[in-house]
Short mmCIF file of C-alpha atoms in Angstrom, two decimals:
data_model
loop_
_atom_site.label_atom_id
_atom_site.label_comp_id
_atom_site.label_asym_id
_atom_site.label_seq_id
_atom_site.Cartn_x
_atom_site.Cartn_y
_atom_site.Cartn_z
CA MET A 1 -39.95 -32.79 -15.76
CA MET A 2 -42.98 -30.78 -15.60
CA VAL A 3 -43.60 -28.82 -12.21
CA ASN A 4 -47.01 -29.88 -11.11
CA GLU A 5 -48.54 -27.25 -9.08
CA LYS A 6 -50.17 -30.12 -6.17
CA MET A 7 -46.09 -30.56 -5.84
CA VAL A 8 -43.07 -28.85 -3.96
CA THR A 9 -39.87 -28.16 -5.54
CA VAL A 10 -37.01 -28.80 -3.55
CA ARG A 11 -33.61 -27.90 -4.28
CA PHE A 12 -30.55 -28.74 -2.71
CA PHE A 13 -27.47 -26.31 -2.86
CA GLY A 14 -24.01 -26.33 -2.31
CA LYS A 15 -22.25 -29.90 -0.54
CA LEU A 16 -26.37 -30.59 0.46
CA ALA A 17 -26.89 -31.09 -3.64
CA ASP A 18 -23.89 -33.70 -3.80
CA LEU A 19 -25.79 -35.50 -1.01
CA HIS A 20 -29.34 -35.51 -1.17
CA GLY A 21 -29.37 -34.20 -5.11
CA ALA A 22 -29.76 -31.04 -6.78
CA GLN A 23 -33.90 -30.98 -7.09
CA LEU A 24 -36.47 -33.26 -6.07
CA LEU A 25 -40.52 -33.18 -6.75
CA LEU A 26 -42.04 -34.26 -3.65
CA ASP A 27 -45.84 -33.70 -2.28
CA ALA A 28 -45.27 -32.24 0.68
CA LYS A 29 -48.29 -30.28 0.81
CA GLY A 30 -49.27 -28.79 4.73
CA LYS A 31 -45.88 -30.42 5.77
CA THR A 32 -43.43 -27.83 8.07
CA ILE A 33 -40.35 -27.77 6.84
CA GLN A 34 -38.67 -29.45 9.69
CA GLN A 35 -40.39 -32.32 9.38
CA LEU A 36 -39.55 -32.83 5.33
CA LEU A 37 -36.07 -32.37 6.97
CA MET A 38 -36.49 -34.75 9.38
CA GLU A 39 -37.89 -37.10 6.57
CA LEU A 40 -35.23 -36.58 3.99
CA ASN A 41 -32.50 -37.47 6.77
CA VAL A 42 -31.01 -33.54 5.91
CA GLU A 43 -28.22 -32.26 8.19
CA GLY A 44 -26.17 -29.22 8.43
CA VAL A 45 -29.21 -26.51 7.13
CA TYR A 46 -27.71 -22.91 7.49
CA MET A 47 -30.48 -21.27 5.40
CA LEU A 48 -34.02 -21.84 4.32
CA ALA A 49 -36.00 -20.07 1.64
CA VAL A 50 -39.25 -20.46 0.21
CA ASN A 51 -40.42 -19.16 -3.29
CA GLY A 52 -36.83 -16.83 -3.61
CA THR A 53 -37.47 -15.77 0.29
CA LEU A 54 -35.88 -16.82 3.59
CA VAL A 55 -38.32 -18.39 5.98
CA PRO A 56 -37.81 -20.28 9.12
CA SER A 57 -37.90 -24.55 9.33
CA ASN A 58 -41.64 -24.30 11.25
CA ALA A 59 -42.82 -22.70 8.30
CA THR A 60 -45.56 -24.73 6.43
CA LEU A 61 -45.23 -25.98 2.60
CA GLU A 62 -48.03 -24.80 -0.40
CA ASP A 63 -48.58 -26.65 -3.88
CA GLY A 64 -46.22 -24.79 -5.92
CA ASP A 65 -43.74 -23.67 -3.57
CA GLU A 66 -40.07 -23.58 -4.44
CA LEU A 67 -37.75 -24.70 -0.95
CA ALA A 68 -34.07 -23.75 -1.08
CA ILE A 69 -32.52 -26.28 1.56
CA MET A 70 -29.26 -24.47 1.80
CA PRO A 71 -25.83 -25.56 4.19
CA PRO A 72 -23.68 -22.77 5.53
CA VAL A 73 -22.56 -20.24 2.75
CA GLY A 74 -19.26 -19.01 2.03
CA GLY A 75 -18.81 -16.48 -1.19
CA GLY A 76 -16.43 -14.09 -1.26
CA MET B 1 -25.25 2.16 -12.60
CA GLU B 2 -26.45 -1.33 -10.82
CA LYS B 3 -24.59 -1.28 -7.33
CA ALA B 4 -25.60 -5.17 -6.37
CA ILE B 5 -24.18 -7.27 -9.01
CA LEU B 6 -23.88 -10.93 -9.52
CA THR B 7 -22.41 -12.36 -13.06
CA LYS B 8 -20.78 -15.09 -14.61
CA GLU B 9 -18.47 -12.66 -16.61
CA GLU B 10 -15.14 -10.56 -15.17
CA LEU B 11 -15.98 -8.08 -12.80
CA GLU B 12 -15.04 -4.58 -13.49
CA LEU B 13 -14.10 -2.00 -11.11
CA PRO B 14 -16.59 0.76 -11.06
CA VAL B 15 -16.34 4.30 -11.28
CA LEU B 16 -17.90 5.89 -8.35
CA GLU B 17 -17.12 10.24 -8.18
CA ASP B 18 -18.87 12.54 -5.76
CA HIS B 19 -16.66 15.77 -4.96
CA ALA B 20 -18.51 15.44 -1.49
CA MET B 21 -16.83 12.13 -0.70
CA GLY B 22 -13.60 12.63 0.46
CA SER B 23 -12.40 9.01 0.39
CA PHE B 24 -12.72 5.90 -2.23
CA ILE B 25 -11.61 2.68 -1.06
CA VAL B 26 -11.64 -0.59 -3.81
CA PHE B 27 -11.42 -4.30 -2.14
CA GLN B 28 -11.07 -7.23 -4.65
CA GLY B 29 -11.34 -10.78 -3.08
CA LYS B 30 -8.65 -13.45 -5.46
CA VAL B 31 -8.69 -16.58 -5.89
CA ARG B 32 -5.76 -18.16 -4.05
CA SER B 33 -3.41 -20.58 -5.65
CA HIS B 34 -2.81 -21.92 -2.31
CA SER B 35 -5.10 -23.20 0.52
CA GLN B 36 -5.49 -25.30 3.58
CA ASN B 37 -5.81 -27.83 1.62
CA GLY B 38 -3.51 -27.51 -0.80
CA GLU B 39 -2.15 -26.19 -4.32
CA VAL B 40 -5.26 -24.64 -6.05
CA GLU B 41 -6.47 -24.49 -9.27
CA ALA B 42 -9.95 -23.07 -9.72
CA ILE B 43 -13.02 -22.51 -7.45
CA GLU B 44 -16.31 -22.76 -8.48
CA TYR B 45 -18.42 -20.66 -7.05
CA SER B 46 -22.00 -21.55 -7.21
CA ALA B 47 -25.47 -19.27 -6.03
CA TYR B 48 -29.12 -19.24 -5.12
CA GLU B 49 -28.93 -16.44 -7.86
CA GLU B 50 -32.74 -15.44 -6.98
CA LEU B 51 -31.89 -15.23 -3.27
CA ALA B 52 -28.18 -14.09 -3.61
CA LEU B 53 -28.94 -10.85 -5.76
CA SER B 54 -31.38 -9.91 -3.17
CA GLN B 55 -29.21 -10.42 -0.07
CA LEU B 56 -26.58 -8.44 -1.72
CA GLU B 57 -29.12 -6.09 -1.88
CA LYS B 58 -30.39 -5.59 0.95
CA ILE B 59 -26.71 -5.62 3.01
CA ILE B 60 -25.89 -2.81 0.80
CA ARG B 61 -29.19 -0.69 1.54
CA GLU B 62 -28.48 -1.61 5.04
CA VAL B 63 -24.84 -0.51 5.49
CA GLU B 64 -25.25 2.43 3.27
CA GLU B 65 -27.64 3.90 5.66
CA LYS B 66 -26.07 2.50 8.91
CA TYR B 67 -22.55 4.64 7.82
CA ARG B 68 -24.24 7.20 5.38
CA VAL B 69 -22.18 5.97 2.50
CA THR B 70 -22.58 4.57 -1.37
CA VAL B 71 -21.54 1.14 -1.51
CA TYR B 72 -21.00 -1.18 -4.64
CA ALA B 73 -20.53 -5.09 -4.62
CA ALA B 74 -20.29 -7.55 -7.39
CA HIS B 75 -19.57 -11.10 -6.79
CA ARG B 76 -18.63 -13.57 -9.56
CA ILE B 77 -20.25 -17.04 -10.22
CA GLY B 78 -18.92 -20.11 -12.51
CA ARG B 79 -15.19 -21.35 -12.60
CA LEU B 80 -12.34 -18.77 -11.63
CA THR B 81 -9.01 -19.86 -12.21
CA VAL B 82 -6.45 -18.50 -9.54
CA GLY B 83 -5.52 -14.74 -9.24
CA GLU B 84 -9.15 -13.97 -10.55
CA THR B 85 -11.37 -11.53 -8.80
CA ALA B 86 -14.38 -13.17 -7.31
CA LEU B 87 -15.68 -10.44 -5.20
CA VAL B 88 -15.39 -6.13 -5.72
CA VAL B 89 -16.66 -4.18 -2.83
CA ALA B 90 -16.07 -0.40 -3.22
CA THR B 91 -17.52 2.13 -0.74
CA LEU B 92 -17.27 5.93 -1.45
CA SER B 93 -17.58 7.87 1.80
CA PRO B 94 -16.90 11.92 2.97
CA HIS B 95 -14.32 10.19 5.30
CA ARG B 96 -11.76 7.49 5.40
CA GLN B 97 -12.90 5.45 9.21
CA GLU B 98 -16.42 4.93 8.00
CA GLY B 99 -15.38 3.98 5.01
CA PHE B 100 -13.41 1.31 5.70
CA LEU B 101 -16.14 0.26 8.40
CA ALA B 102 -18.75 0.21 5.70
CA THR B 103 -16.74 -1.61 3.33
CA MET B 104 -15.22 -4.48 5.66
CA GLU B 105 -18.90 -4.73 7.07
CA VAL B 106 -20.17 -5.31 4.02
CA ILE B 107 -17.74 -8.08 3.28
CA ASP B 108 -18.29 -10.38 6.11
CA ARG B 109 -22.13 -9.83 6.09
CA ILE B 110 -21.55 -10.56 2.40
CA LYS B 111 -19.84 -14.27 3.13
CA ASN B 112 -22.27 -14.88 6.29
CA GLU B 113 -25.64 -14.06 4.63
CA VAL B 114 -25.13 -14.06 0.73
CA PRO B 115 -26.22 -17.98 -0.36
CA ILE B 116 -22.72 -18.76 -2.19
CA TRP B 117 -20.65 -21.79 -1.99
CA LYS B 118 -17.19 -22.49 -2.87
CA LYS B 119 -16.11 -25.80 -4.20
CA GLU B 120 -11.72 -25.49 -4.46
CA ILE B 121 -10.18 -26.91 -7.55
CA LEU B 122 -6.91 -28.80 -6.43
CA THR B 123 -3.97 -29.29 -8.70
CA ASP B 124 -4.36 -32.81 -7.88
CA GLY B 125 -7.50 -33.28 -8.93
CA ARG B 126 -9.47 -33.30 -5.77
CA ALA B 127 -12.29 -31.43 -5.19
CA VAL B 128 -12.88 -29.63 -1.81
CA TRP B 129 -16.49 -27.84 -0.71
CA LEU B 130 -14.90 -25.18 1.46
CA MET C 1 8.55 -0.98 -9.41
CA GLU C 2 8.43 1.98 -7.27
CA LYS C 3 6.48 1.66 -3.70
CA ALA C 4 6.95 5.18 -2.26
CA ILE C 5 5.90 7.96 -4.77
CA LEU C 6 6.21 11.55 -4.38
CA THR C 7 4.92 13.13 -7.27
CA LYS C 8 3.27 16.66 -9.40
CA GLU C 9 1.85 14.68 -11.66
CA GLU C 10 -1.72 12.96 -11.76
CA LEU C 11 -1.68 9.62 -9.72
CA GLU C 12 -1.86 6.03 -11.11
CA LEU C 13 -3.80 3.41 -9.62
CA PRO C 14 -0.81 0.30 -9.39
CA VAL C 15 -1.73 -2.62 -11.00
CA LEU C 16 -0.32 -5.79 -7.69
CA GLU C 17 -0.41 -8.96 -9.03
CA ASP C 18 0.48 -11.83 -6.64
CA HIS C 19 -1.45 -15.20 -6.53
CA ALA C 20 -0.45 -16.26 -3.11
CA MET C 21 -2.70 -13.30 -2.15
CA GLY C 22 -6.33 -13.23 -1.52
CA SER C 23 -6.54 -9.85 -0.78
CA PHE C 24 -6.01 -6.38 -3.10
CA ILE C 25 -7.08 -3.00 -1.28
CA VAL C 26 -6.86 0.30 -2.73
CA PHE C 27 -7.13 3.89 -1.15
CA GLN C 28 -8.09 6.73 -2.28
CA GLY C 29 -8.42 10.01 -0.71
CA LYS C 30 -9.61 12.95 -3.02
CA VAL C 31 -10.07 16.80 -2.42
CA ARG C 32 -13.23 17.64 -1.29
CA SER C 33 -16.07 20.22 -2.47
CA HIS C 34 -16.78 21.45 1.06
CA SER C 35 -14.68 21.54 4.49
CA GLN C 36 -15.26 23.49 7.57
CA ASN C 37 -14.15 26.17 5.99
CA GLY C 38 -16.61 26.61 3.07
CA GLU C 39 -16.80 25.64 -0.34
CA VAL C 40 -13.75 24.56 -1.30
CA GLU C 41 -11.80 25.11 -4.72
CA ALA C 42 -8.97 23.30 -4.64
CA ILE C 43 -5.87 22.39 -2.24
CA GLU C 44 -1.85 23.12 -2.41
CA TYR C 45 -0.13 20.36 -1.15
CA SER C 46 3.45 21.60 -0.04
CA ALA C 47 5.78 19.15 0.98
CA TYR C 48 9.90 19.00 2.54
CA GLU C 49 10.27 16.46 -0.26
CA GLU C 50 13.43 15.15 0.62
CA LEU C 51 11.90 14.19 4.00
CA ALA C 52 8.88 13.16 2.74
CA LEU C 53 9.94 10.34 0.77
CA SER C 54 12.43 8.80 2.94
CA GLN C 55 9.19 8.77 5.95
CA LEU C 56 7.22 7.31 3.09
CA GLU C 57 9.57 4.86 2.80
CA LYS C 58 10.22 3.67 6.37
CA ILE C 59 6.21 4.05 7.19
CA ILE C 60 5.99 1.37 4.09
CA ARG C 61 8.47 -0.81 5.09
CA GLU C 62 7.91 -0.71 8.97
CA VAL C 63 4.28 -1.93 7.89
CA GLU C 64 5.17 -4.14 5.60
CA GLU C 65 7.00 -6.00 8.28
CA LYS C 66 3.96 -5.37 10.82
CA TYR C 67 1.74 -7.15 8.64
CA ARG C 68 3.52 -9.59 6.16
CA VAL C 69 1.93 -7.41 3.08
CA THR C 70 2.72 -5.79 0.26
CA VAL C 71 2.02 -1.81 0.61
CA TYR C 72 2.30 0.85 -2.09
CA ALA C 73 1.62 4.80 -1.49
CA ALA C 74 1.55 7.58 -3.70
CA HIS C 75 1.07 10.99 -2.74
CA ARG C 76 0.39 14.04 -5.12
CA ILE C 77 2.00 17.96 -4.40
CA GLY C 78 1.00 20.83 -5.64
CA ARG C 79 -2.59 22.19 -6.65
CA LEU C 80 -5.16 19.65 -6.77
CA THR C 81 -8.82 20.89 -7.30
CA VAL C 82 -11.93 19.01 -6.27
CA GLY C 83 -12.39 15.37 -6.83
CA GLU C 84 -8.57 14.77 -7.63
CA THR C 85 -6.97 12.44 -5.86
CA ALA C 86 -3.84 13.64 -3.71
CA LEU C 87 -3.20 10.25 -1.85
CA VAL C 88 -3.53 6.36 -2.64
CA VAL C 89 -2.45 3.35 -0.50
CA ALA C 90 -2.69 0.07 -1.58
CA THR C 91 -2.60 -3.16 -0.17
CA LEU C 92 -1.69 -6.73 -1.16
CA SER C 93 -2.30 -9.26 1.52
CA PRO C 94 -3.12 -12.74 1.62
CA HIS C 95 -6.68 -12.35 3.68
CA ARG C 96 -8.71 -9.19 3.70
CA GLN C 97 -7.98 -8.44 7.71
CA GLU C 98 -4.56 -7.98 7.73
CA GLY C 99 -5.01 -5.87 4.43
CA PHE C 100 -7.23 -3.38 5.78
CA LEU C 101 -5.23 -2.91 9.29
CA ALA C 102 -1.90 -2.40 6.97
CA THR C 103 -3.66 0.08 4.60
CA MET C 104 -5.24 2.00 7.68
CA GLU C 105 -2.18 2.16 9.58
CA VAL C 106 -0.16 3.20 6.74
CA ILE C 107 -2.60 6.27 5.86
CA ASP C 108 -2.42 7.23 9.24
CA ARG C 109 0.84 7.35 9.42
CA ILE C 110 1.27 9.46 6.86
CA LYS C 111 -0.80 11.58 7.73
CA ASN C 112 1.52 12.02 11.07
CA GLU C 113 4.76 11.69 9.78
CA VAL C 114 4.81 12.36 6.33
CA PRO C 115 6.28 16.22 6.04
CA ILE C 116 3.23 16.96 3.75
CA TRP C 117 0.84 20.47 4.35
CA LYS C 118 -2.01 21.71 2.99
CA LYS C 119 -3.43 25.01 2.15
CA GLU C 120 -6.90 25.31 1.48
CA ILE C 121 -8.10 27.32 -1.61
CA LEU C 122 -11.83 28.74 -0.90
CA THR C 123 -14.34 29.91 -3.45
CA ASP C 124 -14.52 32.99 -1.52
CA GLY C 125 -10.66 33.64 -2.36
CA ARG C 126 -9.62 32.36 1.21
CA ALA C 127 -6.36 30.94 1.49
CA VAL C 128 -6.77 28.51 4.97
CA TRP C 129 -3.63 26.48 6.29
CA LEU C 130 -4.84 22.85 7.31
CA MET D 1 22.24 33.34 -2.99
CA MET D 2 25.60 31.88 -2.84
CA VAL D 3 25.66 29.37 -0.09
CA ASN D 4 28.22 30.06 2.49
CA GLU D 5 29.56 26.93 4.02
CA LYS D 6 30.09 28.96 6.90
CA MET D 7 26.51 29.98 7.64
CA VAL D 8 23.44 27.68 8.25
CA THR D 9 20.41 26.68 5.75
CA VAL D 10 17.24 27.05 7.93
CA ARG D 11 13.88 26.45 6.22
CA PHE D 12 10.79 27.18 7.09
CA PHE D 13 7.19 25.02 5.77
CA GLY D 14 3.97 25.06 5.88
CA LYS D 15 2.60 28.35 7.96
CA LEU D 16 5.71 29.00 9.20
CA ALA D 17 7.01 29.99 5.77
CA ASP D 18 4.46 32.83 5.94
CA LEU D 19 5.45 33.57 9.14
CA HIS D 20 9.09 33.80 9.12
CA GLY D 21 10.03 33.49 5.26
CA ALA D 22 10.72 30.21 3.52
CA GLN D 23 14.47 30.62 3.99
CA LEU D 24 17.34 32.25 5.77
CA LEU D 25 21.09 31.94 6.08
CA LEU D 26 22.34 32.23 9.39
CA ASP D 27 25.55 31.83 11.41
CA ALA D 28 24.22 29.49 13.79
CA LYS D 29 27.63 27.22 14.15
CA GLY D 30 27.69 25.65 17.66
CA LYS D 31 24.30 26.77 18.85
CA THR D 32 21.57 24.19 19.50
CA ILE D 33 18.45 24.15 17.70
CA GLN D 34 16.56 25.08 20.75
CA GLN D 35 18.75 28.25 21.13
CA LEU D 36 17.86 28.85 17.41
CA LEU D 37 14.14 28.86 17.79
CA MET D 38 14.19 30.87 20.78
CA GLU D 39 16.24 33.80 19.02
CA LEU D 40 14.27 33.99 16.06
CA ASN D 41 10.71 33.31 18.66
CA VAL D 42 9.49 30.12 16.53
CA GLU D 43 6.60 28.61 17.51
CA GLY D 44 4.41 25.77 16.65
CA VAL D 45 7.33 23.08 15.68
CA TYR D 46 6.27 19.30 15.13
CA MET D 47 8.93 18.50 13.39
CA LEU D 48 12.39 19.40 13.38
CA ALA D 49 15.64 17.38 10.55
CA VAL D 50 19.27 18.76 9.57
CA ASN D 51 20.08 17.02 5.98
CA GLY D 52 16.83 15.73 5.66
CA THR D 53 17.02 13.33 8.58
CA LEU D 54 15.14 13.80 11.78
CA VAL D 55 16.86 15.43 14.85
CA PRO D 56 15.87 16.33 18.61
CA SER D 57 15.76 20.16 19.01
CA ASN D 58 18.78 19.52 21.19
CA ALA D 59 20.93 18.68 18.21
CA THR D 60 23.67 21.20 17.38
CA LEU D 61 24.05 23.45 14.07
CA GLU D 62 27.39 22.78 12.03
CA ASP D 63 28.16 24.96 9.08
CA GLY D 64 26.50 23.97 5.69
CA ASP D 65 23.97 22.34 7.53
CA GLU D 66 20.03 22.64 6.58
CA LEU D 67 17.69 23.06 8.98
CA ALA D 68 14.13 22.07 8.33
CA ILE D 69 11.56 23.64 11.00
CA MET D 70 8.15 22.20 10.18
CA PRO D 71 5.03 22.63 11.62
CA PRO D 72 1.93 20.01 12.44
CA VAL D 73 1.78 17.53 9.35
CA GLY D 74 -1.21 16.79 7.31
CA GLY D 75 -1.02 15.07 4.09
CA GLY D 76 -3.57 12.42 2.35
#
């Protein structure tokens, strides 16, 4: 799937990937992550990152961003 | 020597040497044959690798500063069968007290801050996110 | 496998395997290059061997019962130079919490109950009982 | 030195060995360990054992006993 810089890549992890799919391409420019999460009806979010860096849910998304939506983590 | 490692390969035990240090502690977290869900065959570890590695490096850096110790931590991802080692944390320190505190803190922080997830594969075929 | 060891030989790291156990911790206590007395060349460990071994076995037995873990402890005696390992304590347990508690308790009890003594040999030739 | 069953073997450890010698042979039958320690002017005793078993200082010595007199221990 050609990454369109006009779009935001949304990646889900853990059990959220089972529920929402591993990866989506959306037009979410200018939206906050909170808005997007509500639109996508995503629950059980533990951590968020944009382009590999942790961000709060009120961060605003830009074209070309990669948003990672993560459920509670549990390594070890 | 790399001190924060995320790999699909079998984990090796680090050899940390420093004659000023009197305590060397190595913790290994292994896949157990049983859990509250039943008999386990394997665990599939997945990670958001980019962030997982930077979080691991951050935890090591902060704990090293806090306790003035040397810390090594390696987490394995992919499918691990029962008995295999998923996590190694090693700490070199002047005395055992700060060595144990640092090791325990690193493990706790890894389990809370590093984006890694476990899916338990049970012998009856079920797969359960932990 | 012998779980309480008192030896003049170089200590080996035990390999304890049990698929029901998720935590394997190994502590090594090493001879440090410096102490409050100055620069250290070596430490001479002496022991009342007969009693030392029975005390070591008793400590292991009691800690294993208390935490329901498996413990191995080996102490080296004789002249050890800087960087050499004098004590190895290893603990296999279902979870890390009791593993760390048991390991720390075994080390503390060894230092208080096992008849072993240290004479520090300093680089300037002095010899100091610790 | 032939061990005479009529005697008690007294062994010192750690720095007490430097002060009192590593081993003595004495006639101490019927004495308590406390008495013997006073007679030998031994201080800094942390642990006592007779024939490899820990004993309190009021234990009584018998012929052929091996008494171990130990200063504070410190392994690890």
